[in-house]
Amino acid sequence: MAQIIDGRAMARALSDETAARVAALVERTGQPPALAVVLVGDDPASHVYVRRKISECRRVGITSIEHRLPAHCPQAELLALIDALNADAAVHGILIQLPLPAGIDAALVLDRIDPAKDVDGFHPVNVGRLSTGTGGLVPCTPLGIMKLLDSVIDDYRGLNAVVIGKSNIVGKPVAMLLLEREATVTVTHIETLHLPDIARKADIIVAAAGAPHLVRGYWVRPGAIVIDVGINRVTQADNSTHIIGDCATHELDHAKAVTPVPGGVGPMTIACLLSNTVLAAERNQDA
């Protein structure tokens, strides 16, 4: 029977560590870390995510500053807000909730954030630092994935890791993090030829393709570790909906360990966002 890696429990433990770091920072400086969250438009899922992030900020003692802009907000107004947040010494982290409405250039907006306050880790400077192993803020989901893997792996050297998905948000950065640990990494995607054969050679599979139950049991060799990043809302015959991952977890009893969906990677992503915010504040104090 595969071990279920409990992302919720690990996220709570990480948030407890973050709360202790916040308390130490407040004792030293008299100022709690502050995260500015910018939400543009009325995407329902984005509102849910923002509420959850703000709630978790409060739980660990981080000050959350919310900026809500209408969907028709001019891009120049959003950029001006980012400039103001960059210049505000009381703001340590800036998060732009994605997706942005049509007509706003997301790449331009994310590039406008001060890399030192880019707690999502999406700025090209932080991406470059990640690729060269020279610090920077690491994207939250890949950071959370590595913490989940660390709970079941002591030594990555020589392990074969297959990443399914090549996004800038998950696939590429997690591949770089695995390389830093001396794993041998193959980056694939849903168009990769002979993907099941490649996956069967892996000691570690990170599935981040956004394809419901793409990874079947026969794709996974006995003893492999599977991290399921997928969050796919599917409709049943009775019109009810539920969330499933990229892996057919019910077929993976022969794996060493797997993450559930929900309750695996998702909670760790938010916990790592909070940790990054405190890290940005700590670095600001040390600068």
Coordinates of C-alpha atoms in Angstrom, one line a residue:
M1 CA 0.0 0.0 0.0
A2 CA 1.4 3.4 -1.0
Q3 CA 2.1 6.0 1.7
I4 CA -0.2 9.0 1.4
I5 CA 1.8 12.2 1.7
D6 CA -0.4 14.5 3.8
G7 CA 0.1 17.9 2.4
R8 CA -2.4 19.5 4.8
A9 CA -0.4 18.3 7.8
M10 CA 2.9 19.4 6.3
A11 CA 1.4 22.8 5.4
R12 CA 0.2 23.3 9.0
A13 CA 3.7 22.5 10.3
L14 CA 5.3 24.9 7.8
S15 CA 2.9 27.6 8.7
D16 CA 3.7 27.1 12.4
E17 CA 7.4 27.6 11.6
T18 CA 6.5 30.7 9.6
A19 CA 4.5 32.1 12.5
A20 CA 7.5 31.6 14.8
R21 CA 9.7 33.5 12.2
V22 CA 7.1 36.3 12.1
A23 CA 7.1 36.6 15.9
A24 CA 10.9 36.8 15.9
L25 CA 10.9 39.4 13.2
V26 CA 8.3 41.5 15.0
E27 CA 10.4 41.3 18.2
R28 CA 13.5 42.4 16.4
T29 CA 12.0 45.2 14.2
G30 CA 8.6 46.0 15.7
Q31 CA 7.0 45.5 12.2
P32 CA 5.3 42.4 10.9
P33 CA 5.8 41.2 7.3
A34 CA 3.2 42.6 4.9
L35 CA 1.8 41.0 1.8
A36 CA 0.0 43.1 -0.8
V37 CA -2.5 41.1 -2.8
V38 CA -3.8 42.6 -6.0
L39 CA -7.0 41.2 -7.5
V40 CA -8.2 42.5 -10.9
G41 CA -11.7 41.6 -12.1
D42 CA -14.4 39.2 -10.8
D43 CA -13.1 35.7 -11.5
P44 CA -14.9 33.6 -8.9
A45 CA -12.1 31.1 -8.4
S46 CA -9.6 34.0 -7.9
H47 CA -11.8 35.5 -5.2
V48 CA -11.8 32.1 -3.4
Y49 CA -8.0 31.8 -3.6
V50 CA -7.5 35.4 -2.4
R51 CA -9.8 34.9 0.6
R52 CA -7.9 31.7 1.5
K53 CA -4.5 33.5 1.2
I54 CA -5.6 36.4 3.3
S55 CA -7.0 34.1 6.0
E56 CA -3.7 32.2 6.2
C57 CA -1.8 35.4 6.4
R58 CA -3.8 36.4 9.5
R59 CA -3.2 33.0 11.1
V60 CA 0.5 33.4 11.0
G61 CA 0.7 37.1 11.8
I62 CA 1.4 38.5 8.3
T63 CA -0.3 41.8 7.5
S64 CA -2.4 41.4 4.3
I65 CA -3.1 44.5 2.2
E66 CA -5.8 43.8 -0.4
H67 CA -6.2 45.9 -3.6
R68 CA -9.3 45.1 -5.7
L69 CA -9.5 46.7 -9.2
P70 CA -12.4 46.3 -11.7
A71 CA -12.0 44.1 -14.7
H72 CA -12.0 47.2 -17.0
C73 CA -9.1 48.7 -15.1
P74 CA -6.5 50.3 -17.5
Q75 CA -3.2 48.5 -17.6
A76 CA -1.4 51.7 -16.8
E77 CA -3.4 52.0 -13.5
L78 CA -2.4 48.5 -12.5
L79 CA 1.3 49.2 -13.3
A80 CA 1.1 52.5 -11.3
L81 CA -0.2 50.5 -8.3
I82 CA 2.7 48.1 -8.6
D83 CA 5.2 50.9 -8.7
A84 CA 3.7 52.4 -5.6
L85 CA 3.9 49.0 -3.8
N86 CA 7.5 48.6 -4.9
A87 CA 8.3 51.9 -3.4
D88 CA 6.5 51.2 -0.1
A89 CA 9.0 50.1 2.5
A90 CA 6.2 48.7 4.6
V91 CA 5.3 46.2 1.9
H92 CA 7.5 43.1 1.8
G93 CA 5.7 40.9 -0.7
I94 CA 3.5 41.6 -3.8
L95 CA 1.1 39.0 -5.3
I96 CA -0.8 39.6 -8.5
Q97 CA -3.7 37.1 -8.6
L98 CA -3.8 35.3 -11.9
P99 CA -5.5 35.1 -14.4
L100 CA -5.7 38.8 -15.3
P101 CA -8.6 40.0 -17.5
A102 CA -8.2 40.1 -21.3
G103 CA -6.4 43.2 -22.5
I104 CA -3.8 43.2 -19.7
D105 CA -0.4 41.8 -20.5
A106 CA 0.3 39.5 -17.6
A107 CA 4.0 39.1 -18.5
L108 CA 4.5 42.9 -18.4
V109 CA 2.6 43.2 -15.1
L110 CA 4.6 40.4 -13.4
D111 CA 7.9 41.9 -14.7
R112 CA 7.1 45.2 -13.1
I113 CA 7.2 43.7 -9.6
D114 CA 10.5 44.3 -7.6
P115 CA 12.2 40.9 -7.7
A116 CA 12.9 41.2 -4.0
K117 CA 9.1 41.4 -3.4
D118 CA 8.1 38.8 -6.0
V119 CA 6.9 36.2 -3.5
D120 CA 5.4 34.1 -6.3
G121 CA 8.9 33.7 -7.8
F122 CA 7.7 34.5 -11.4
H123 CA 10.0 37.5 -12.2
P124 CA 12.7 36.7 -14.8
V125 CA 15.3 37.7 -12.3
N126 CA 14.1 35.1 -9.8
V127 CA 13.7 32.5 -12.6
G128 CA 17.3 33.2 -13.6
R129 CA 18.6 32.9 -10.1
L130 CA 16.7 29.6 -9.8
S131 CA 18.3 28.3 -13.0
T132 CA 21.8 29.2 -11.8
G133 CA 21.3 28.2 -8.2
T134 CA 22.1 31.7 -6.9
G135 CA 19.2 32.3 -4.5
G136 CA 16.1 34.4 -5.3
L137 CA 12.5 33.6 -4.4
V138 CA 11.4 30.2 -5.6
P139 CA 7.9 29.7 -7.1
C140 CA 5.6 28.4 -4.4
T141 CA 4.2 25.3 -6.0
P142 CA 7.6 23.8 -6.9
L143 CA 9.0 24.8 -3.5
G144 CA 6.1 22.9 -1.9
I145 CA 6.6 19.9 -4.1
M146 CA 10.2 19.7 -3.0
K147 CA 9.2 19.8 0.6
L148 CA 6.7 17.0 0.0
L149 CA 9.4 14.9 -1.6
D150 CA 11.9 15.7 1.2
S151 CA 9.5 14.0 3.6
V152 CA 10.1 10.6 1.8
I153 CA 13.5 11.1 0.2
D154 CA 16.8 11.5 2.0
D155 CA 19.1 11.5 -1.0
Y156 CA 18.2 12.5 -4.6
R157 CA 21.6 11.7 -6.1
G158 CA 21.2 9.5 -9.1
L159 CA 17.5 9.1 -8.9
N160 CA 15.5 9.3 -12.2
A161 CA 12.8 12.0 -12.1
V162 CA 10.2 12.5 -14.8
V163 CA 8.3 15.8 -14.8
I164 CA 5.1 15.7 -16.9
G165 CA 4.4 19.3 -17.8
K166 CA 6.6 22.1 -19.1
S167 CA 4.9 25.2 -17.6
N168 CA 6.9 28.2 -16.3
I169 CA 5.0 28.0 -13.1
V170 CA 5.5 24.3 -12.2
G171 CA 7.2 22.0 -14.7
K172 CA 10.4 24.0 -15.6
P173 CA 11.2 25.3 -12.1
V174 CA 10.6 21.9 -10.3
A175 CA 12.9 20.3 -12.9
M176 CA 15.6 22.8 -12.0
L177 CA 15.1 22.2 -8.3
L178 CA 15.5 18.4 -8.8
L179 CA 18.6 19.0 -10.8
E180 CA 20.1 21.0 -7.9
R181 CA 19.6 17.9 -5.8
E182 CA 21.6 15.8 -8.3
A183 CA 18.6 13.9 -9.7
T184 CA 18.6 13.0 -13.4
V185 CA 15.6 14.8 -14.8
T186 CA 13.5 14.3 -17.9
V187 CA 11.0 17.0 -18.7
T188 CA 8.0 15.7 -20.7
H189 CA 4.5 16.8 -21.7
I190 CA 1.3 15.3 -23.0
E191 CA 2.6 15.3 -26.6
T192 CA 5.8 13.4 -25.6
L193 CA 6.1 10.2 -27.6
H194 CA 6.1 6.9 -25.6
L195 CA 5.3 8.8 -22.4
P196 CA 4.2 5.8 -20.4
D197 CA 7.5 4.0 -21.2
I198 CA 9.5 7.0 -20.0
A199 CA 7.4 7.3 -16.9
R200 CA 7.9 3.7 -16.0
K201 CA 11.7 4.3 -15.6
A202 CA 11.2 7.0 -13.0
D203 CA 11.9 6.9 -9.3
I204 CA 10.0 10.2 -9.0
I205 CA 7.1 11.4 -11.1
V206 CA 5.8 14.9 -10.9
A207 CA 2.5 15.1 -12.9
A208 CA 1.6 18.7 -13.7
A209 CA 0.0 18.4 -17.2
G210 CA -3.6 19.5 -16.2
A211 CA -5.0 16.3 -17.7
P212 CA -7.4 14.3 -15.5
H213 CA -6.1 10.8 -14.7
L214 CA -3.4 11.0 -17.3
V215 CA -1.0 8.8 -15.3
R216 CA -2.3 5.3 -14.9
G217 CA -1.1 2.5 -12.7
Y218 CA 0.9 0.8 -15.5
W219 CA 2.9 4.0 -16.0
V220 CA 4.4 3.8 -12.5
R221 CA 7.0 1.3 -11.5
P222 CA 6.8 -0.4 -8.1
G223 CA 8.4 1.8 -5.4
A224 CA 8.2 5.1 -7.3
I225 CA 7.1 8.3 -5.6
V226 CA 4.3 10.3 -7.4
I227 CA 3.5 13.9 -6.8
D228 CA 0.2 14.9 -8.4
V229 CA -0.1 18.6 -9.1
G230 CA -3.2 18.4 -11.2
I231 CA -6.4 20.1 -10.1
N232 CA -9.2 19.1 -12.6
R233 CA -12.9 19.8 -12.0
V234 CA -14.9 17.0 -13.7
T235 CA -18.7 16.7 -14.0
Q236 CA -20.4 13.4 -13.2
A237 CA -23.4 11.8 -14.9
D238 CA -25.6 13.3 -12.2
N239 CA -24.2 16.8 -13.0
S240 CA -22.3 16.9 -9.7
T241 CA -18.6 18.0 -9.9
H242 CA -15.5 17.0 -8.0
I243 CA -11.8 17.6 -8.1
I244 CA -9.4 14.9 -9.4
G245 CA -5.7 15.0 -10.1
D246 CA -3.5 14.1 -13.1
C247 CA -3.0 10.6 -11.6
A248 CA -5.3 7.7 -11.2
T249 CA -4.4 7.4 -7.5
H250 CA -6.6 4.4 -7.0
E251 CA -4.3 2.4 -9.3
L252 CA -1.1 3.3 -7.5
D253 CA -1.1 1.0 -4.5
H254 CA 2.3 -0.3 -5.8
A255 CA 4.0 3.1 -5.5
K256 CA 6.1 4.0 -2.5
A257 CA 4.3 7.2 -1.8
V258 CA 1.7 9.5 -3.5
T259 CA 0.1 12.9 -2.9
P260 CA -3.7 13.0 -2.8
V261 CA -5.9 15.5 -4.7
P262 CA -7.1 17.5 -2.9
G263 CA -5.0 17.7 0.2
G264 CA -1.5 17.3 -1.3
V265 CA 0.3 20.0 -3.3
G266 CA -2.4 22.7 -2.9
P267 CA -2.1 23.4 0.8
M268 CA 1.7 23.5 0.5
T269 CA 1.5 26.2 -2.2
I270 CA -0.2 28.6 0.1
A271 CA 2.1 27.7 3.1
C272 CA 5.2 28.4 0.8
L273 CA 3.7 31.7 -0.2
L274 CA 3.6 32.8 3.4
S275 CA 7.2 31.4 4.0
N276 CA 8.4 33.4 0.9
T277 CA 6.8 36.6 2.3
V278 CA 8.6 36.2 5.6
L279 CA 11.9 35.4 3.7
A280 CA 11.5 38.6 1.7
A281 CA 11.0 40.6 4.9
E282 CA 14.0 39.0 6.6
R283 CA 16.2 39.8 3.6
N284 CA 14.9 43.3 3.6
Q285 CA 16.0 43.7 7.2
D286 CA 19.4 42.2 6.5
A287 CA 20.0 44.4 3.4

